[in-house]
mmCIF file of C-alpha atoms in Angstrom:
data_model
loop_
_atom_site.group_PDB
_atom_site.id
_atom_site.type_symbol
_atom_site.label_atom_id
_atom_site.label_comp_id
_atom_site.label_asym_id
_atom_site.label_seq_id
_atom_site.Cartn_x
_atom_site.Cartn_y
_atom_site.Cartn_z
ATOM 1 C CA UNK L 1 -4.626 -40.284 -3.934
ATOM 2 C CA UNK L 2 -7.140 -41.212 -6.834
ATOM 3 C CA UNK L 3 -8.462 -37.511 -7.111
ATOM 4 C CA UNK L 4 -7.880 -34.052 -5.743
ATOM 5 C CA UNK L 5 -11.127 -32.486 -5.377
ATOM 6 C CA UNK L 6 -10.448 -31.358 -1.213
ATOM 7 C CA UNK L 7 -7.287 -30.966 0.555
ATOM 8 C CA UNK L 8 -9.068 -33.405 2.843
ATOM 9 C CA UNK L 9 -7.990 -36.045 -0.169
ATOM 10 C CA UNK L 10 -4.391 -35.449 1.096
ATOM 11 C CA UNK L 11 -2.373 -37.136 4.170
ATOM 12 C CA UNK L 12 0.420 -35.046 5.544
ATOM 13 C CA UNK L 13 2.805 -37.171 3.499
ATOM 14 C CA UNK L 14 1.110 -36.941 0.297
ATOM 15 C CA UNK L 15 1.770 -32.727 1.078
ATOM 16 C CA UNK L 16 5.501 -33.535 1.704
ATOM 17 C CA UNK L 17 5.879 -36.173 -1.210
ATOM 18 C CA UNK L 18 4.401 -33.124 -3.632
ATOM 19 C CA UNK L 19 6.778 -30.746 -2.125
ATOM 20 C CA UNK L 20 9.674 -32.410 -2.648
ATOM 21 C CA UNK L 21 8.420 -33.631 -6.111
ATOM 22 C CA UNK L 22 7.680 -30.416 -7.051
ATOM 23 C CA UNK L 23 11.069 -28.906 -5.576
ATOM 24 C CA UNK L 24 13.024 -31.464 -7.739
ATOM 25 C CA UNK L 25 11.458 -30.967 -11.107
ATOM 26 C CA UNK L 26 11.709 -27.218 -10.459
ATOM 27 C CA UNK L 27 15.229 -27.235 -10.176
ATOM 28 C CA UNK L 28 15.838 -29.682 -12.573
ATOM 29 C CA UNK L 29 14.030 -28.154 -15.390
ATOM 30 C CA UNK L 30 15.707 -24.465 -14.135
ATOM 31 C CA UNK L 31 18.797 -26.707 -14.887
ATOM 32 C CA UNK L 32 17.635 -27.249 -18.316
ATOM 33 C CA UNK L 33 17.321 -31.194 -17.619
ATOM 34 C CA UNK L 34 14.313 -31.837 -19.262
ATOM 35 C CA UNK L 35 12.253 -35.252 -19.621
ATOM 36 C CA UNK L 36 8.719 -35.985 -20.848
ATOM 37 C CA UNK L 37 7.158 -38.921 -18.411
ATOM 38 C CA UNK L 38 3.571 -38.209 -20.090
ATOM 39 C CA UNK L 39 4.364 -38.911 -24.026
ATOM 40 C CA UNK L 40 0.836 -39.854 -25.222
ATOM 41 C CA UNK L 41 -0.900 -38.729 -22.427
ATOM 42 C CA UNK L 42 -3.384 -36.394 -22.420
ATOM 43 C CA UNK L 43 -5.710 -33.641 -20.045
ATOM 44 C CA UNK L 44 -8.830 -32.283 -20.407
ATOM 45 C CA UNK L 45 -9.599 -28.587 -18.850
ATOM 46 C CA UNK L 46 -13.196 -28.105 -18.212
ATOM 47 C CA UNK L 47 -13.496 -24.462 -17.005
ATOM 48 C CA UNK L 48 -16.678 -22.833 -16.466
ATOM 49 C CA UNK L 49 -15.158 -19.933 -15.440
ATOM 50 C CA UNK L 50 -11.939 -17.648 -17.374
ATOM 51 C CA UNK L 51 -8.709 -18.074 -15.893
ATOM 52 C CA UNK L 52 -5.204 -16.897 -16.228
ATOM 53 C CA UNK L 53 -2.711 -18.349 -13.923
ATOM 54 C CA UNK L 54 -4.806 -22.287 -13.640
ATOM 55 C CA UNK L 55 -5.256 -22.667 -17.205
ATOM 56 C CA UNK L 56 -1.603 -21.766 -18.227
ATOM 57 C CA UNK L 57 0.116 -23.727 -15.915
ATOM 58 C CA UNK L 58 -1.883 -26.756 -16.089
ATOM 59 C CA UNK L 59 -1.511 -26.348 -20.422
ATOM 60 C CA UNK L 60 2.295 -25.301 -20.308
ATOM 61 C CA UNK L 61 2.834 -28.535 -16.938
ATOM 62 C CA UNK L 62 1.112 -30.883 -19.170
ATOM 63 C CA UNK L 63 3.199 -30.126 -22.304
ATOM 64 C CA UNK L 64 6.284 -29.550 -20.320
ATOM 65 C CA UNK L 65 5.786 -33.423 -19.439
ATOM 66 C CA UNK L 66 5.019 -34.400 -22.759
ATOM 67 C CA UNK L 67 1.441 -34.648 -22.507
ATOM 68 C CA UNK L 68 -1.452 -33.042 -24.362
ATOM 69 C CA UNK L 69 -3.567 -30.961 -22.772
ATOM 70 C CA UNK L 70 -7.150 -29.972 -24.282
ATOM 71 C CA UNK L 71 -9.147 -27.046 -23.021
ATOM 72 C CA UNK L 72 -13.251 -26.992 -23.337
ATOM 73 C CA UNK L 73 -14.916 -23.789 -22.198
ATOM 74 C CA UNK L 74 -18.024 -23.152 -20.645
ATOM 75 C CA UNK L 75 -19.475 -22.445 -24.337
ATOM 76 C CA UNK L 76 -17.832 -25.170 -25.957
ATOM 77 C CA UNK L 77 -19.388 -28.461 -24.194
ATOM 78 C CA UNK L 78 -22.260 -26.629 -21.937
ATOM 79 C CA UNK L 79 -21.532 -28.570 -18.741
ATOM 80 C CA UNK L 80 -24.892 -29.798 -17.117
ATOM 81 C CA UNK L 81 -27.301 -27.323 -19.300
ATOM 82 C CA UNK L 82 -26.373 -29.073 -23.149
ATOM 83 C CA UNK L 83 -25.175 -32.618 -21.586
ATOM 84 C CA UNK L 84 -25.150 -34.019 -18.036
ATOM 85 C CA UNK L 85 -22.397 -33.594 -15.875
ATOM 86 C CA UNK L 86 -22.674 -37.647 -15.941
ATOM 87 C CA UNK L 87 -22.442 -37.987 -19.504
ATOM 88 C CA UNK L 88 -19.345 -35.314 -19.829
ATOM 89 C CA UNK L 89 -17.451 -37.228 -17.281
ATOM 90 C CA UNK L 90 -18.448 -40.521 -19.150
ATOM 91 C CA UNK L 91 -17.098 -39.332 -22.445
ATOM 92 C CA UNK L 92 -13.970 -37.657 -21.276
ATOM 93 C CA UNK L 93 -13.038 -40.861 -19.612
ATOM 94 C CA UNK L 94 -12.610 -42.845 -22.963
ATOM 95 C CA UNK L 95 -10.484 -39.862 -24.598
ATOM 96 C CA UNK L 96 -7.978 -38.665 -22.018
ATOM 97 C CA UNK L 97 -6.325 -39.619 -18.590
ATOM 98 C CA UNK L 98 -7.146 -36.731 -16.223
ATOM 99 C CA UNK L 99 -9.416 -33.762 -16.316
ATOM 100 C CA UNK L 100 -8.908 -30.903 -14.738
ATOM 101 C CA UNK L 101 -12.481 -29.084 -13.498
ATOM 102 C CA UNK L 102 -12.935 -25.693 -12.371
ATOM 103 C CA UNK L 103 -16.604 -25.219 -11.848
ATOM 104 C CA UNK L 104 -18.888 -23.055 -9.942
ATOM 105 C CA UNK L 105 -20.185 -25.823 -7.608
ATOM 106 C CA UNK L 106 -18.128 -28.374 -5.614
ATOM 107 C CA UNK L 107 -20.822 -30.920 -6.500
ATOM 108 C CA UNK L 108 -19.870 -30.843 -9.954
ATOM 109 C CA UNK L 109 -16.242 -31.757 -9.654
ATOM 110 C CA UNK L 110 -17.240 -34.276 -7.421
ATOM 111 C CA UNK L 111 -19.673 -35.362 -9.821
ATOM 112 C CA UNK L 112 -17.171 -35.621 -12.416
ATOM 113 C CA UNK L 113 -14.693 -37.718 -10.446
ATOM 114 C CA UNK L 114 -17.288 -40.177 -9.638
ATOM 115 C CA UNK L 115 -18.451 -41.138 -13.182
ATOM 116 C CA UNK L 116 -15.326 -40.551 -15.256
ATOM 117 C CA UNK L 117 -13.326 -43.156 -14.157
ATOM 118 C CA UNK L 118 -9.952 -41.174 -14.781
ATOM 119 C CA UNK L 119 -8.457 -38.946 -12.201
ATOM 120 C CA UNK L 120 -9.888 -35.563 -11.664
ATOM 121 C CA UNK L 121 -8.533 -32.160 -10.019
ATOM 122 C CA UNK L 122 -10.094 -29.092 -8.888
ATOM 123 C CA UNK L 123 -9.110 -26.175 -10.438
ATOM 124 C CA UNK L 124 -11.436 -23.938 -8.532
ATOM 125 C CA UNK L 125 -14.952 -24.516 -7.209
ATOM 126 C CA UNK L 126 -16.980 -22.336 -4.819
ATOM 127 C CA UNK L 127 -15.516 -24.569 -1.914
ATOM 128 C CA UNK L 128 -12.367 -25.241 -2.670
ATOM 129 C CA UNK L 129 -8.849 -24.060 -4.147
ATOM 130 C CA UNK L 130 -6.789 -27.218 -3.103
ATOM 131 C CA UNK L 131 -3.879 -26.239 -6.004
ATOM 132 C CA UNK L 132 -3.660 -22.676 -5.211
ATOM 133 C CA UNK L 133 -3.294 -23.337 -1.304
ATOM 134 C CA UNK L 134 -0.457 -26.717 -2.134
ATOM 135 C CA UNK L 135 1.263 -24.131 -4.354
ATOM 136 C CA UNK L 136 1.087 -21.288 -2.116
ATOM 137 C CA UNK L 137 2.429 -23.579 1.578
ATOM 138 C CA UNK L 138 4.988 -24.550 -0.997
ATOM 139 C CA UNK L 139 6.025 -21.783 -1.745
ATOM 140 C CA UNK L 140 6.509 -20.852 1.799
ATOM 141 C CA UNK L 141 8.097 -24.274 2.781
ATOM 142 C CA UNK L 142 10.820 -23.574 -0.098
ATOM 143 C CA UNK L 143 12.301 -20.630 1.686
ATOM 144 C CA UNK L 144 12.617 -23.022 4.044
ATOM 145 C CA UNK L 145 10.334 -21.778 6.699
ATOM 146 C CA UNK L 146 9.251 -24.570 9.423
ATOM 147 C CA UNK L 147 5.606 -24.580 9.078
ATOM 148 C CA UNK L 148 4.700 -26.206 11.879
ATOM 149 C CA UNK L 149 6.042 -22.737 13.752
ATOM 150 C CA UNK L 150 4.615 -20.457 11.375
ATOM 151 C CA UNK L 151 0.660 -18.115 12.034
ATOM 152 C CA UNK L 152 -0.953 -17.324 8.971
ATOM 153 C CA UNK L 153 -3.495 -14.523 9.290
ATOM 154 C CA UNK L 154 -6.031 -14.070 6.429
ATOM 155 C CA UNK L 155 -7.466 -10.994 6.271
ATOM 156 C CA UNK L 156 -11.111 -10.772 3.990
ATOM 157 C CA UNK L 157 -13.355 -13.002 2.639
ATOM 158 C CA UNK L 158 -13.453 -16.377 3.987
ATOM 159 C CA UNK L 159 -13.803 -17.759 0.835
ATOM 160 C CA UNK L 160 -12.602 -21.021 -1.266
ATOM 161 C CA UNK L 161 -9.104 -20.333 -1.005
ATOM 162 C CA UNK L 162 -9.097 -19.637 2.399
ATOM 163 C CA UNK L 163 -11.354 -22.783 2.645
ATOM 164 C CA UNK L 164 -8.254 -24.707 1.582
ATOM 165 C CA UNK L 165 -5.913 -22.560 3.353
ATOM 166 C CA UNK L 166 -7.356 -23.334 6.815
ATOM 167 C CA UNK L 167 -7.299 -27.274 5.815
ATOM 168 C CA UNK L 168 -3.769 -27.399 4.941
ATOM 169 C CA UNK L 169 -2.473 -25.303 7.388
ATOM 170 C CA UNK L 170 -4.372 -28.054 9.821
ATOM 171 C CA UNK L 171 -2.195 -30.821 8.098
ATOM 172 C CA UNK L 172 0.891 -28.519 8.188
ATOM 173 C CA UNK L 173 0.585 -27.894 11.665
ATOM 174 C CA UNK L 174 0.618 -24.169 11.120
ATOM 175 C CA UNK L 175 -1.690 -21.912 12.888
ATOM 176 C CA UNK L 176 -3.985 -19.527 11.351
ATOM 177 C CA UNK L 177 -5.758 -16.642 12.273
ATOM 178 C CA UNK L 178 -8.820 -15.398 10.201
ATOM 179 C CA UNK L 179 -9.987 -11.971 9.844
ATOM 180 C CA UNK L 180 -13.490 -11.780 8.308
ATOM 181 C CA UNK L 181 -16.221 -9.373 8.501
ATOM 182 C CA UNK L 182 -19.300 -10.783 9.959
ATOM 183 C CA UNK L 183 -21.524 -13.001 7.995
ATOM 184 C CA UNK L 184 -18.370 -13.994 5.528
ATOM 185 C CA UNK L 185 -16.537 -16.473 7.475
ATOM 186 C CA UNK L 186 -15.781 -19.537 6.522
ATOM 187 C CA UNK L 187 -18.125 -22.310 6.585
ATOM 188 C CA UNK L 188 -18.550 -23.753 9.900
ATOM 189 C CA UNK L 189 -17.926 -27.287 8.336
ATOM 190 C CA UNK L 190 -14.652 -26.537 7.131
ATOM 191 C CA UNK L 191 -13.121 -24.872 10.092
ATOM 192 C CA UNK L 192 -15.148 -28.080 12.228
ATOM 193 C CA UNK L 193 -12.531 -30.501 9.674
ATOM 194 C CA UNK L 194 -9.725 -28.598 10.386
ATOM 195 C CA UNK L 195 -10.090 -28.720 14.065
ATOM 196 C CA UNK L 196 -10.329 -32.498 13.947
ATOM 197 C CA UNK L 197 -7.283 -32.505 12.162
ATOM 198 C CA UNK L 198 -5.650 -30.801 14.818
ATOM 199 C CA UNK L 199 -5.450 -27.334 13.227
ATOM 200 C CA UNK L 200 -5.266 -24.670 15.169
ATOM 201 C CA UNK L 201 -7.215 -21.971 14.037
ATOM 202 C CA UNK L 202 -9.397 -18.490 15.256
ATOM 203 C CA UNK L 203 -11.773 -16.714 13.444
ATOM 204 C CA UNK L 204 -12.277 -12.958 14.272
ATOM 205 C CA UNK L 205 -13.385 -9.505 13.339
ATOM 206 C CA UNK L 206 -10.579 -8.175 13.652
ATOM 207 C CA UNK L 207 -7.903 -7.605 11.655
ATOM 208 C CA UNK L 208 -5.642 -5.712 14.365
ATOM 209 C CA UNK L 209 -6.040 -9.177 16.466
ATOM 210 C CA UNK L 210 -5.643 -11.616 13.322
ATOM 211 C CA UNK L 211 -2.806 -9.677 11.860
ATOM 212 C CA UNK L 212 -0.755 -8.788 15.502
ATOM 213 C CA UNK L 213 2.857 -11.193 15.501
ATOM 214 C CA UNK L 214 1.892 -12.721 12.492
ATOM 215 C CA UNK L 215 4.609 -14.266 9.705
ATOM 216 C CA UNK L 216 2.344 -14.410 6.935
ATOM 217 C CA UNK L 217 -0.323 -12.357 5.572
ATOM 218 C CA UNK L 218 -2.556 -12.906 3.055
ATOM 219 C CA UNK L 219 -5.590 -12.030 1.528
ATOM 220 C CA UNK L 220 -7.861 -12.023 -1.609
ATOM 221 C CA UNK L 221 -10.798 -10.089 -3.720
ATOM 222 C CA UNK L 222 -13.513 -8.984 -2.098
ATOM 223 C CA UNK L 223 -15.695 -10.191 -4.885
ATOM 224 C CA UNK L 224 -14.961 -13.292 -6.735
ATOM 225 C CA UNK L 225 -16.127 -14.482 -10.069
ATOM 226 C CA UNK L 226 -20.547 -14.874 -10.018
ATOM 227 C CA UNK L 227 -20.606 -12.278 -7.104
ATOM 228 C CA UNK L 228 -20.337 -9.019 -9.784
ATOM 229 C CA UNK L 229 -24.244 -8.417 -8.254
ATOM 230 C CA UNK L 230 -23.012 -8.320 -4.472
ATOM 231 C CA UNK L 231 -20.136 -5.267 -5.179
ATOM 232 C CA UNK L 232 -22.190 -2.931 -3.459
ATOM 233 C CA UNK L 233 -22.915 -4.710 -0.429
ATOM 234 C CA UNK L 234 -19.100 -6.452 -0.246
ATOM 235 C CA UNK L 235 -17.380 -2.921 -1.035
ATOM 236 C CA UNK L 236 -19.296 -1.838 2.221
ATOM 237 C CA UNK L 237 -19.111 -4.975 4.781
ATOM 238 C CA UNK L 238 -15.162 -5.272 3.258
ATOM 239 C CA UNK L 239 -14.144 -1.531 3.836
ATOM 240 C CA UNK L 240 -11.979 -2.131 7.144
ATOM 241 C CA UNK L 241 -10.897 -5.079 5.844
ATOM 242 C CA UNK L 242 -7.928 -3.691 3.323
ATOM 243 C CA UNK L 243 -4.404 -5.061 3.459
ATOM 244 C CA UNK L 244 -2.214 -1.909 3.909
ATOM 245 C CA UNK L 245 0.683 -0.615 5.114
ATOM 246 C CA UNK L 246 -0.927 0.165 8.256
ATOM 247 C CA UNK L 247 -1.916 -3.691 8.643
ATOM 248 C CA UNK L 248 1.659 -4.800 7.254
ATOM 249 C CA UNK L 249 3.281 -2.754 10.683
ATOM 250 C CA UNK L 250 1.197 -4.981 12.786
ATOM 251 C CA UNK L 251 3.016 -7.919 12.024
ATOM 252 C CA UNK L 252 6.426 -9.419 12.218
ATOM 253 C CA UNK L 253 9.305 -7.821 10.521
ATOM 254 C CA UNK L 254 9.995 -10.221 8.477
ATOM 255 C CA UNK L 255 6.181 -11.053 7.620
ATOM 256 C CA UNK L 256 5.291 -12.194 3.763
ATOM 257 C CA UNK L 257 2.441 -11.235 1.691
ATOM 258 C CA UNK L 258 0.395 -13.759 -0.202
ATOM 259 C CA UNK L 259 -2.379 -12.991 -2.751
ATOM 260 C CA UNK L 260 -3.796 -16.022 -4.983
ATOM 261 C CA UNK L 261 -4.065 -13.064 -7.785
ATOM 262 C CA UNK L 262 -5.808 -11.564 -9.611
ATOM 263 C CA UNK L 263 -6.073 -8.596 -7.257
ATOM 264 C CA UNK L 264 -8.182 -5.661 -7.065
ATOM 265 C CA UNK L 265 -5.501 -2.855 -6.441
ATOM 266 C CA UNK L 266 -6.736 -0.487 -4.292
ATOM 267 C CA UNK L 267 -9.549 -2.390 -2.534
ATOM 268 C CA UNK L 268 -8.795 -5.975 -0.524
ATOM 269 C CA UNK L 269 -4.677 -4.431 -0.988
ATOM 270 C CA UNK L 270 -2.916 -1.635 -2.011
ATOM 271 C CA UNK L 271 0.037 -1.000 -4.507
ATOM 272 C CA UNK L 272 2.608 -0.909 -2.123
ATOM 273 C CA UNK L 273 2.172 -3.806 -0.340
ATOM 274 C CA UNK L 274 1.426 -5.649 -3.157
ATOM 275 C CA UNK L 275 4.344 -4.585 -4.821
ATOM 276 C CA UNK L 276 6.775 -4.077 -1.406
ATOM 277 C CA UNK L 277 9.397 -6.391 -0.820
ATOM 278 C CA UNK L 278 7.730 -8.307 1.104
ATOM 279 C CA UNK L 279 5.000 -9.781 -1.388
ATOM 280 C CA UNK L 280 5.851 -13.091 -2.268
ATOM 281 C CA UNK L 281 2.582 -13.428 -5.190
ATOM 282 C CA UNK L 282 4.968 -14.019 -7.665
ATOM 283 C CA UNK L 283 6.625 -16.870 -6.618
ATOM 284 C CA UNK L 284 3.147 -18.060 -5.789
ATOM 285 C CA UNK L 285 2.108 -17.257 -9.192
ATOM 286 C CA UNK L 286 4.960 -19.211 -10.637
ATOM 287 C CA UNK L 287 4.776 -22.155 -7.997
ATOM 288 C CA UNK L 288 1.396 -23.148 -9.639
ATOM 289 C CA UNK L 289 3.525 -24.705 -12.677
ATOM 290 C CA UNK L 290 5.761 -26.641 -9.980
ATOM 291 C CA UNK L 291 3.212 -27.532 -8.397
ATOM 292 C CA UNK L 292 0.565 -28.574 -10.800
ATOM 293 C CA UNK L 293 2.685 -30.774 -12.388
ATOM 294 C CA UNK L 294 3.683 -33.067 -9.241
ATOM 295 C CA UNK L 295 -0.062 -33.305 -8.897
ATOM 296 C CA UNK L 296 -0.044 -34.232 -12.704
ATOM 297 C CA UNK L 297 2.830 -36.890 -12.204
ATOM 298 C CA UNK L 298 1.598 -38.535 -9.135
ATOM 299 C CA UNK L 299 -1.825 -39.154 -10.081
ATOM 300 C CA UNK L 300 -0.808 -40.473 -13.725
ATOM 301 C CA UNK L 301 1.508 -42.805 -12.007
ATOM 302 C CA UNK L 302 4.838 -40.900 -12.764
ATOM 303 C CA UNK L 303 6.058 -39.787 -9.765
ATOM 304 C CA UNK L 304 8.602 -41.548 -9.756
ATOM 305 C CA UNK L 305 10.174 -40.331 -13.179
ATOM 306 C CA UNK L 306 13.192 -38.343 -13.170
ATOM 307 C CA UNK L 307 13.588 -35.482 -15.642
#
């Protein structure tokens, strides 16, 4: 693994090395054995867009390693409008050892990676979530679910993070269901990948049939960041799409329920089931440090370090 811009960058063992990376330094560090493998190295974040839970694990992995990490806003460096994308990645890959890119389009990560010479991750792009989804499978493989046996149903917006989701669960083995109103599915590319991976996945309407014997359900805003001018139009096509308590009694007892955060309380989920015992966001939330910083460790070279 040189980059991860796509979960398609990923072999089944690379997922299971970065679980059990990630499972080790979690406990470790819980254990208060610390160790800092990436002294004098450093990481660039290049966000176009805000963030919360990406930046702060990313800064607080990277200096939990030992590392520097150095964060450039949209306003700060002007990414393809004051200086190419080229020339950014050029630059960046004389100063630090791996940038971490969330952009608006997929092209520019990709761009990135190809001319900086330094590993590169996606933190985000309109395509793709690939940390959020290896954070959120491990968070479902720690409580030591077999997730070869488990059905996913995602119920919205067949967005990014379901983008990565659906490729994941095709390397996983686990079998999704998707609930999306029509004309917001995923792209037929995507679920075309995860086929020939051997996924097994449905797309649907509706959320009764997506949601019915499920073990995991999980779902996201209606309306991400750059679609503020579609609320209208989503708040209508997205109204029967809601994760209730209503949808929660359609699945397995013991079902969890994932959100990538942040959510819009009341619309794509409501306070009780985001708050219920069975919502698992926080662990997902927190799993993004664990996470992150395998990524970190194995593309620096580090893997291998023991804290």
């Amino acid at each position: 693994m040189k980059h991860l811009l796509s979960i398609t960058d990923l072999s089944r063992t690379d997922v299971d090395d970065l679980f059990r990376l990630a499972a080790d330094w979690k406990a470790r560090v819980k254990a208060g054995v610390h160790a800092t493998p990436l002294r004098g190295r450093s990481l660039a974040l290049v966000f176009e867009k805000p963030s919360l839970r990406t930046r702060v694990t990313f800064e607080v992995g990277m200096a939990q390693l030992g590392g520097a990490p150095v964060y450039l806003a949209a306003q700060d460096i002007g990414l393809g409008r004051r200086e190419s994308v080229t020339d950014v990645a050029r630059n960046l890959g004389r100063w630090v050892d791996a940038v971490v890119a969330r952009t608006f389009e997929q092209a520019t990560v990709e761009r990135l990676a190809r001319h900086a010479g330094i590993p590169v991750i996606n933190g985000l792009s309109d395509h793709e979530h690939p940390c959020q989804a290896l954070a959120d499978f491990f968070t479902l493989w720690e409580r030591g679910l077999d997730l070869a046996k488990l059905r996913v149903a995602w119920v919205g917006d067949g967005n990014n993070v379901c983008h990565s989701l659906v490729l994941l669960a095709a390397l996983t083995g686990t079998e999704t269901r998707l609930a999306c109103p029509p004309g917001y599915e995923p792209a037929r590319a995507v679920l075309e990948t995860a086929r020939a991976l051997g996924g097994r996945v449905e797309v649907t309407a509706d959320v009764r049939e997506a949601a019915d014997g499920a073990d995991v359900l999980y779902t996201d805003v209606w309306i991400s960041m750059g679609q503020e001018a579609e609320r209208e139009r989503r708040l209508e096509a997205f109204s029967r799409y809601q994760l209730n308590e209503r949808v929660l009694g359609l699945a397995k007892p013991g079902v969890v329920v994932m959100h990538c955060l942040p959510a819009h309380r009341g619309e794509e989920i409501t306070d009780a089931v985001l708050d219920g015992p069975q919502s698992i966001v926080l662990d997902q939330a927190e799993n993004r440090l664990h996470v992150q910083k395998a990524i970190l460790l194995t593309l620096l070279g580090a893997s291998s370090a023991r804290p």
